[in-house]
Amino acid sequence: MAAAYRLTNSTAIIRTSDGAYISDDTNNRDYSAYLKWVVDGGVADPYVALPHYAGDALTALAESDTTIIRCYEHGVSVPYEWQTYRATLRA
């Protein structure tokens, strides 16, 4: 069974439930949740180098976060095409 988080080849952490990249910023509430999870005994899955295309998909997913955030900030529903695009990237 996969852990709730996975290490990366950088200081970022990946939340496995949704593939979110979490920066190691102590002001980031997701990173604080990760640290609490570790203190409570959680052990993240190790970093595993992905095939080149998988790395590209994860990069594109992280970059698409900007669009999602802008939709959220402006009260705009995320277009179905973007939802499908991000689901495909995760797969």
C-alpha positions as CSV (number, residue, x, y, z in Angstrom):
1,M,0.0,0.0,0.0
2,A,1.3,3.4,-0.9
3,A,2.2,6.0,1.7
4,A,0.3,9.3,1.9
5,Y,3.4,11.1,0.6
6,R,6.3,10.3,-1.8
7,L,9.8,11.9,-1.8
8,T,11.1,13.6,-4.9
9,N,14.6,14.3,-6.2
10,S,14.2,17.8,-4.8
11,T,13.0,19.2,-1.5
12,A,9.3,19.0,-2.7
13,I,7.1,16.2,-1.5
14,I,4.3,14.6,-3.5
15,R,0.9,14.0,-1.8
16,T,-0.1,10.6,-3.3
17,S,-3.8,11.1,-3.0
18,D,-3.9,13.8,-5.7
19,G,-0.4,14.1,-7.0
20,A,0.1,17.6,-5.6
21,Y,3.7,18.9,-5.3
22,I,4.2,20.4,-1.9
23,S,7.1,22.8,-1.4
24,D,9.1,22.7,1.8
25,D,7.9,26.1,2.9
26,T,7.1,26.1,6.6
27,N,4.2,28.6,5.8
28,N,2.6,26.1,3.5
29,R,-0.2,24.4,5.4
30,D,0.2,21.2,3.3
31,Y,3.9,21.0,4.2
32,S,3.0,21.5,7.9
33,A,0.5,18.6,7.5
34,Y,3.2,16.5,6.0
35,L,5.6,17.3,8.9
36,K,2.9,16.4,11.5
37,W,2.3,13.1,9.6
38,V,6.1,12.3,9.8
39,V,6.2,13.2,13.6
40,D,3.2,10.9,14.0
41,G,5.2,8.0,12.5
42,G,4.4,8.4,8.8
43,V,7.1,7.2,6.4
44,A,7.0,8.6,2.9
45,D,7.6,6.4,-0.1
46,P,11.1,6.8,-1.5
47,Y,11.9,8.7,-4.6
48,V,11.9,6.5,-7.7
49,A,13.1,7.9,-11.0
50,L,10.2,7.9,-13.5
51,P,10.4,7.3,-17.2
52,H,11.1,10.5,-19.1
53,Y,7.4,10.9,-20.2
54,A,6.2,10.5,-16.6
55,G,8.4,13.3,-15.4
56,D,7.2,15.5,-18.3
57,A,3.6,14.7,-17.2
58,L,4.3,15.6,-13.6
59,T,5.9,18.9,-14.7
60,A,3.0,19.8,-16.9
61,L,0.6,18.9,-14.0
62,A,2.5,21.2,-11.6
63,E,2.6,24.0,-14.2
64,S,-1.2,23.6,-14.8
65,D,-1.7,24.4,-11.1
66,T,-1.4,28.1,-12.0
67,T,-4.5,27.9,-14.2
68,I,-6.4,26.1,-11.5
69,I,-5.5,28.7,-8.9
70,R,-6.5,31.5,-11.2
71,C,-9.9,29.9,-11.7
72,Y,-10.3,29.5,-8.0
73,E,-9.3,33.0,-7.2
74,H,-11.8,34.4,-9.7
75,G,-14.7,32.1,-8.8
76,V,-14.6,30.4,-12.2
77,S,-15.4,26.8,-12.5
78,V,-12.5,24.8,-13.9
79,P,-13.3,23.9,-17.5
80,Y,-14.1,20.3,-18.1
81,E,-11.2,20.1,-20.6
82,W,-8.7,21.1,-17.9
83,Q,-10.1,18.6,-15.5
84,T,-9.7,15.9,-18.2
85,Y,-6.3,17.1,-19.1
86,R,-5.1,17.0,-15.5
87,A,-6.6,13.5,-15.0
88,T,-4.8,12.3,-18.0
89,L,-1.5,13.7,-16.8
90,R,-2.0,12.0,-13.4
91,A,-2.6,8.7,-15.2
